[in-house]
C-alpha positions as MATLAB code, in Angstrom:
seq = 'XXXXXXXXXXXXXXXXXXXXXXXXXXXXXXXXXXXXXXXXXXXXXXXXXXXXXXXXXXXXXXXXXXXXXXXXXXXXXXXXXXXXXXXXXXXXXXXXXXXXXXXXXXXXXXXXXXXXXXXXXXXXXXXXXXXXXXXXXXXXXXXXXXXXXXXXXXXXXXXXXXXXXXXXXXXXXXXXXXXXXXXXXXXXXXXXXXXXXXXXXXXXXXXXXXXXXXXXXXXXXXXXXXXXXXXXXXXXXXXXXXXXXXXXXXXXXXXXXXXXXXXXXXXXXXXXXXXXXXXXXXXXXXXXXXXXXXXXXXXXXXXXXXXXXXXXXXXXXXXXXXXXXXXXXXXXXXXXXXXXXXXXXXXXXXXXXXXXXXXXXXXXXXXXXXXXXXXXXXXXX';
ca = [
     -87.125   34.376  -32.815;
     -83.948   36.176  -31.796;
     -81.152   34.069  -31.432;
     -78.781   34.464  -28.462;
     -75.096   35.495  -29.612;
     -72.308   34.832  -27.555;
     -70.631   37.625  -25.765;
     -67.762   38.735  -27.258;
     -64.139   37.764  -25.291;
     -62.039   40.434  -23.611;
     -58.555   41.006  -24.588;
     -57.400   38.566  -21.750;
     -59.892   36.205  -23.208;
     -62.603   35.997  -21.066;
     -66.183   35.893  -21.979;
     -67.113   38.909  -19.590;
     -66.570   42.368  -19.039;
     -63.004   43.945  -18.093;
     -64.848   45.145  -14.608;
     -65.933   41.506  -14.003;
     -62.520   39.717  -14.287;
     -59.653   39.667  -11.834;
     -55.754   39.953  -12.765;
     -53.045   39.537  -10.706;
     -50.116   41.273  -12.022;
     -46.750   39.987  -11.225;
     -44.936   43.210  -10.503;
     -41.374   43.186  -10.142;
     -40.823   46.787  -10.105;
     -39.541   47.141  -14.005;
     -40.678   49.030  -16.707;
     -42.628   45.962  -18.484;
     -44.965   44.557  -15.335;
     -45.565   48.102  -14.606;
     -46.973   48.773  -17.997;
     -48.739   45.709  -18.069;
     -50.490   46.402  -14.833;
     -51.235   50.160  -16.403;
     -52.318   49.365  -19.548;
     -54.991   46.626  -18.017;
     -55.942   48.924  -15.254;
     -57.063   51.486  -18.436;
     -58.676   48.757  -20.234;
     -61.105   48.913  -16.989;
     -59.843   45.541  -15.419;
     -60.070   44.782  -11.822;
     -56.345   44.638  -11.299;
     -54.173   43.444   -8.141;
     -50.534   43.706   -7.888;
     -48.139   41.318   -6.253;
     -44.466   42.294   -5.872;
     -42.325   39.207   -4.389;
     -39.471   39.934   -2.167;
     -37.073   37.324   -2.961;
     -34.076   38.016   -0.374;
     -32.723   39.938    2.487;
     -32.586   43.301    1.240;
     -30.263   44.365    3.573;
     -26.803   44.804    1.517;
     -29.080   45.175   -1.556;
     -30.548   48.582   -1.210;
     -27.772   50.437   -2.726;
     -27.633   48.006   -5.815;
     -28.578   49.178   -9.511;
     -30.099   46.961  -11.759;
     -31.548   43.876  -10.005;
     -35.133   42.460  -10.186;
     -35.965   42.109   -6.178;
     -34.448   44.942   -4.538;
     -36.573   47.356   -2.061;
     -36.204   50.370   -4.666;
     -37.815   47.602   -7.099;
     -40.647   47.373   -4.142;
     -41.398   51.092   -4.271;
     -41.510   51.352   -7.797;
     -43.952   48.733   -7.766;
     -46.095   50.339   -5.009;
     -45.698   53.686   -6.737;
     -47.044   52.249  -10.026;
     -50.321   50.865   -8.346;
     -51.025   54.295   -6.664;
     -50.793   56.534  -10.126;
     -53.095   53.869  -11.441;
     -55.229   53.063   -8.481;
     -55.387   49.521   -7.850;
     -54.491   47.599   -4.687;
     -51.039   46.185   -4.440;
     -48.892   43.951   -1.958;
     -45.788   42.646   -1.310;
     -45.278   38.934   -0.566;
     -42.301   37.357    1.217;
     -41.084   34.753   -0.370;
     -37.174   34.349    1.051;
     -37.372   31.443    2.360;
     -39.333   29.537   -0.927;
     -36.666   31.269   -3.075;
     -33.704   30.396   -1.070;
     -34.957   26.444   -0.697;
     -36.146   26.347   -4.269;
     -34.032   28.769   -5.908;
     -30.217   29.730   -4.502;
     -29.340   26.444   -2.780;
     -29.961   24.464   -5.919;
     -28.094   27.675   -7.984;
     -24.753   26.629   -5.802;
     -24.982   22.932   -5.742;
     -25.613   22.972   -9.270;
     -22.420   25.733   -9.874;
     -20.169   23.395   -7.448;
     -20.732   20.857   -9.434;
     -19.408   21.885  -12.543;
     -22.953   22.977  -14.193;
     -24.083   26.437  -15.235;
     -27.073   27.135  -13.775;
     -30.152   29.381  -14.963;
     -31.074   30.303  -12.241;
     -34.252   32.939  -13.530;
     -35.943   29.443  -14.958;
     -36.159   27.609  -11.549;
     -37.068   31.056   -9.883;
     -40.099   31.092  -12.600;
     -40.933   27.799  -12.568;
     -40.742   27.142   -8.610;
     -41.616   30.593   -7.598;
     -43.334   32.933   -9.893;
     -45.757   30.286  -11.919;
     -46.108   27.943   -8.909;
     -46.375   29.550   -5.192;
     -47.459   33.057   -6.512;
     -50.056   31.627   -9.289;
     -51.295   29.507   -6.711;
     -52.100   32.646   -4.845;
     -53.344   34.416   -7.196;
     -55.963   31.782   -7.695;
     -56.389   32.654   -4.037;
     -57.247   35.637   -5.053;
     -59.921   34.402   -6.935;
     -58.103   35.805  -10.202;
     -59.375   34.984  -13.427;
     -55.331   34.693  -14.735;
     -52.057   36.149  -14.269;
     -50.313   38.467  -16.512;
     -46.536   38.947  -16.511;
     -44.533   41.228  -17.922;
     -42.169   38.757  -19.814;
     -41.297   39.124  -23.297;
     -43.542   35.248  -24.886;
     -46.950   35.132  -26.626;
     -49.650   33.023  -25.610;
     -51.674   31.937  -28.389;
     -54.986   30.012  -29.057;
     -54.421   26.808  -30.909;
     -56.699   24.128  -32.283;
     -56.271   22.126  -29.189;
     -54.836   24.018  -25.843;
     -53.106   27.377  -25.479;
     -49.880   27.502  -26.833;
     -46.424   28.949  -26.022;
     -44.748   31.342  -28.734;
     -41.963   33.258  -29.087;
     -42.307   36.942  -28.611;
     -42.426   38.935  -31.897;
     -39.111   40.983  -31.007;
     -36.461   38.322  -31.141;
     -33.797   40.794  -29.306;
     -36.378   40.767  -26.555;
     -37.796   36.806  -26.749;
     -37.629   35.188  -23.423;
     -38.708   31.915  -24.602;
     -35.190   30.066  -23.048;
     -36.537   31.202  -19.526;
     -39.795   29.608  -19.631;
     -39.558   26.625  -21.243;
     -40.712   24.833  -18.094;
     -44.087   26.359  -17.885;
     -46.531   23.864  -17.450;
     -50.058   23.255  -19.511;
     -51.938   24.237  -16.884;
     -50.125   26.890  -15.803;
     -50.170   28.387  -19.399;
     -53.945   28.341  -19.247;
     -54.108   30.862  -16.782;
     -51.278   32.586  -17.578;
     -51.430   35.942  -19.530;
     -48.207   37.874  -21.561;
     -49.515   41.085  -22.986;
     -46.209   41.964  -23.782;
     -45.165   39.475  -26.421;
     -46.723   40.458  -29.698;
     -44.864   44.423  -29.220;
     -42.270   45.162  -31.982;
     -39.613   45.988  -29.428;
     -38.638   47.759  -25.731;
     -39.209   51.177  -27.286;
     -42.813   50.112  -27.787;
     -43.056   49.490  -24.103;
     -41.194   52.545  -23.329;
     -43.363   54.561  -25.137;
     -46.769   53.213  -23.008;
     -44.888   53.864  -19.776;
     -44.263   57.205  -21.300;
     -48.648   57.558  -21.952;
     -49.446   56.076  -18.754;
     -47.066   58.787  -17.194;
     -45.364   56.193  -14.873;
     -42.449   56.830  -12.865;
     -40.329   53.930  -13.910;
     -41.209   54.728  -18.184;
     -36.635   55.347  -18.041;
     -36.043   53.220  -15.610;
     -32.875   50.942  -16.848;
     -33.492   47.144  -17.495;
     -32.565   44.653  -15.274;
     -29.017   42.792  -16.215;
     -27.976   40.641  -13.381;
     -29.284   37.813  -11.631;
     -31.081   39.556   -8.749;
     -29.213   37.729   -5.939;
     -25.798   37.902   -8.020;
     -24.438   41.910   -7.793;
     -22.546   42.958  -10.739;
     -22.684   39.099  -12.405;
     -19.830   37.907   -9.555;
     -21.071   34.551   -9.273;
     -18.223   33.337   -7.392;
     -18.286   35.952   -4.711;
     -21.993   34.754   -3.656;
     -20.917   31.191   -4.034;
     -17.928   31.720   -1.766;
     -20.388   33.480    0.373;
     -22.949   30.623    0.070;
     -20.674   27.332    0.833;
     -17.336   28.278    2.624;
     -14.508   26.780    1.434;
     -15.599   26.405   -2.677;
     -12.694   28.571   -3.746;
      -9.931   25.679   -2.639;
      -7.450   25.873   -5.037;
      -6.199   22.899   -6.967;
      -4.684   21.924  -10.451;
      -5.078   22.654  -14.172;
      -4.716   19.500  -15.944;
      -4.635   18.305  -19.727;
      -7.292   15.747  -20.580;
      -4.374   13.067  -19.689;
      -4.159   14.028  -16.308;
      -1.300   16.195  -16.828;
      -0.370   19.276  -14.547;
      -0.167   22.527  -16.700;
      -0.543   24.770  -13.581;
      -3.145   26.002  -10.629;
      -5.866   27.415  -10.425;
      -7.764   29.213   -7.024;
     -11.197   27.514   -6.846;
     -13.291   25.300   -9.757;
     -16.109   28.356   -9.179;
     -14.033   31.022  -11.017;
     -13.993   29.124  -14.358;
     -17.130   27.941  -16.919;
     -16.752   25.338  -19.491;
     -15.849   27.045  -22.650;
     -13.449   29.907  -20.743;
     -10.205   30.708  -22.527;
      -8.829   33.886  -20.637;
      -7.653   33.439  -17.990;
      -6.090   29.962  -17.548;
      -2.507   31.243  -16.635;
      -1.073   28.716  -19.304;
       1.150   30.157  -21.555;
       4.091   29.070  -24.062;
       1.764   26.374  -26.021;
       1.194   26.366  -29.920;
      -2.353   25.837  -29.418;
      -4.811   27.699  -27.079;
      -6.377   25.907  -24.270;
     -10.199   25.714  -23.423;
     -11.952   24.469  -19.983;
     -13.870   21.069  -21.619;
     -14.603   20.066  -17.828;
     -14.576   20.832  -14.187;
     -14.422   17.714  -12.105;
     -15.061   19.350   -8.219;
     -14.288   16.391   -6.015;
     -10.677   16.329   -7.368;
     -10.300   20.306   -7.787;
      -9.388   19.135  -11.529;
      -9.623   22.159  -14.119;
      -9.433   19.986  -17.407;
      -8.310   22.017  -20.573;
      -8.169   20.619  -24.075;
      -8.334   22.206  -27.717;
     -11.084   23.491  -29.081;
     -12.654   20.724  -30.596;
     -13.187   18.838  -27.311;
     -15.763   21.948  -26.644;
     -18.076   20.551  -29.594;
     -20.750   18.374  -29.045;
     -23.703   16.586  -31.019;
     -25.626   14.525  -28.795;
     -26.954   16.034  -25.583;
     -28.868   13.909  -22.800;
     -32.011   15.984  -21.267;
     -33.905   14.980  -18.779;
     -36.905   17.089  -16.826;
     -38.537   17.535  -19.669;
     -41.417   19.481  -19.853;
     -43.469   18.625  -22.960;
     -45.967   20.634  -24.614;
     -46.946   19.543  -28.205;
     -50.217   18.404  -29.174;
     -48.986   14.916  -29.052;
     -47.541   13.180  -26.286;
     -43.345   13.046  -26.479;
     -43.098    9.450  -26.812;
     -45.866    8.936  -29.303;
     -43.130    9.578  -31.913;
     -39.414    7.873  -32.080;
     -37.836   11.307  -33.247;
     -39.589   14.799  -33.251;
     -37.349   16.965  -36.088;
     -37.228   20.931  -34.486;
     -35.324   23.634  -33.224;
     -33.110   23.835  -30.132;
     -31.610   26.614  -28.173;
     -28.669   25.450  -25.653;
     -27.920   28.735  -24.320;
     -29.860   31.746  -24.180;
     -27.665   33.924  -26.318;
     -27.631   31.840  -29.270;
     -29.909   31.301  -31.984;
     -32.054   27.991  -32.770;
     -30.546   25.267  -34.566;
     -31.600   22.439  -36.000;
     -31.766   19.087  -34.075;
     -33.955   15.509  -33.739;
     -34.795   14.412  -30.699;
     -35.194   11.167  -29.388;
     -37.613   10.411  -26.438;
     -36.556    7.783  -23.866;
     -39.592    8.134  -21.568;
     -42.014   11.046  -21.081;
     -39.312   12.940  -19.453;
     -35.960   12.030  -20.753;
     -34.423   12.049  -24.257;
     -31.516   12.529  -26.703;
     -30.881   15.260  -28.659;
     -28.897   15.389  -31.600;
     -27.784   18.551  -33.142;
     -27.512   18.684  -36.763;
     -24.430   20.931  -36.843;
     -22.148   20.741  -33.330;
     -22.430   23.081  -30.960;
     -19.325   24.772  -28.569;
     -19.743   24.922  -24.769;
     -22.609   22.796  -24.392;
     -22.683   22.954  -20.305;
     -24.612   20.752  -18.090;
     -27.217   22.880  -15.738;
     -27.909   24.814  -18.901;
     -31.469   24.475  -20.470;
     -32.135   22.671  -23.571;
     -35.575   24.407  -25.381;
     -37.723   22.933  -28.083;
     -38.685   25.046  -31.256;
     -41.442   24.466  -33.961;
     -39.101   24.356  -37.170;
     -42.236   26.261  -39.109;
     -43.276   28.431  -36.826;
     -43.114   30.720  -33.406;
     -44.397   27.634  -31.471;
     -42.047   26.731  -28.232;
     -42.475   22.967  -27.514;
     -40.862   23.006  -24.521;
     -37.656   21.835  -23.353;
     -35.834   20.048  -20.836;
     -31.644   20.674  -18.790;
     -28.579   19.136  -20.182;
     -27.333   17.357  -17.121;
     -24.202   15.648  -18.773;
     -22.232   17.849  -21.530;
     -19.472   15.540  -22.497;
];
């Protein structure tokens, strides 16, 4: 008697044909979502595209290099023709501006340094557009971020991408279980942005040279201050630079034009040793500068944690792996110590500079690509 064998899974891992299973491709106009879309509209897959407009395009138009601008749109659209697949633009101000800016200039006001691409993917991107996608009726999502998903024994797992130069594992650190189930990166396991290149280059797409995206989309030319000013009237109120003993060393024109960490800039000059920014207190206008060692810390509080190791967080007093504090820098060692399911204490093993609340705190596997997650430092000092 023949036996039945099980059909063989499809590259997004589904037990069907390509022609039988739905993606939604999150399009944002770039170089990587557009290959993504091409190369699984080749592979015979019954694509849709979704392009997001984040923000009043208005004063945007004539801006290079951001992720949501209406250039960004037509690219998009002009992909999804030259492959043939449907494609549509979603607005999505007002969910980016609740979820996304306001919080971006509290958070800034308050002394923090905010990420703001993390909230935009974890309120926006893997929350209201996933949900419609599953509208859809999509079998996944595929993005055109630079992370591996990966089978494990137990649940689909989150990996850094193979190119480290590329590796956007800092930025989605908050993706949730279930969200990583039915999302899809076919973009992570690719040696490097030349790779990529070159498949925009086969698919003959318009945007195979288009530049990468540098700036926060809704900040032009990385002046965060400018859109604060713009956002909450009145931020830039000047007030005093003080030494950590309350000490006037001079004035300053607004807590938003200086991050913990700074040097340049401080106007202070005729000391033996240089000056950092160690905090920014906003309710008394206080710029507080101190040497250098004041910027090092060991032990970081996190809190919003979002968990995702085979075991729950607080089944173990003190998980031993890597941590990243700020996207530029590399993993280091570090033990952390869960208080509840989403709070903890991490220690680093060597002290960090410039640990800033607002930033993101992420959670490496010490023996392998694995990305357990992470939580934000809300107090660095």
């Amino acid at each position: 008697m023949a036996l039945d064998h099980p059909q063989k899974l499809n590259s997004l891992g589904f037990a069907k044909p390509p022609s039988e299973t739905r993606v939604v491709v999150a399009m944002s106009g770039g170089v990587d979502s557009s290959v993504v879309a091409a190369q699984l509209a080749s592979e015979g897959y019954d694509v849709v595209g979704v392009t997001l407009q984040l923000y009043d395009h208005g004063a945007a138009l004539a801006k290079k290099g951001a992720c949501c601008a209406g250039l960004d749109i037509h690219d998009a659209r002009r992909v999804a023709e030259e492959m043939g697949f449907p494609h549509y633009v979603l607005d999505y101000e007002n969910v980016f501006k609740d979820a996304v800016i306001d919080e971006f200039a509290d958070s800034y006001l308050a002394g923090a340094t905010p990420v703001p691409c993390i909230r935009c993917n974890e309120r926006v991107k893997f929350k209201d557009l996933l949900e419609t996608a599953k509208d859809l009726d999509a079998d996944c999502m595929a993005t055109g971020h630079y992370i591996q998903r990966k089978m494990g024994a137990e649940k689909a797992e989150l990996h850094s991408a193979a190119d480290d130069a590329r590796d956007q594992s800092y930025f989605l650190f908050s993706t949730k279980q279930e969200q990583l189930d039915f999302l899809r990166f076919p973009l992570g396991h690719l040696p490097s942005k030349d790779a990529t290149r070159e498949l925009a280059a086969k698919f003959g797409l318009s945007v195979a040279d288009k530049p990468d995206s540098q700036d926060i989309c809704f900040v032009p030319n990385g002046n965060y201050a400018a859109v604060i000013e713009k956002l909450r009237p009145g931020a830039a109120e000047p007030g005093d630079i003080v030494d950590t003993d309350g000490n006037v060393l001079g004035q300053h024109n607004g807590v938003i034009h200086y991050t913990i960490g700074q040097r340049r800039g401080l106007g202070i000059g005729g000391l033996a040793d240089p000056l950092y920014v160690v905090r920014l207190d906003v309710d008394k206008k206080h710029v507080i500068v101190g040497p250098k060692e004041l910027l090092s810390t060991r032990t970081i509080p996190v809190r919003e944690i979002n968990w995702l190791g085979d075991a729950p967080l607080m089944s173990q007093e003190e998980w031993h792996v890597l941590v990243r504090v700020r996207s530029t820098r590399p993993p280091r060692p570090a033990i952390i110590r869960p208080i509840s399911e989403t709070e903890a204490s991490v220690e680093l093993l060597t002290p960090e500079d410039g640990v800033s609340p607002g930033q993101a705190c992420v959670f490496y596997d010490t023996e392998s690509s694995r990305i357990f997650g992470g939580g934000w430092i809300w107090r660095g000092y």
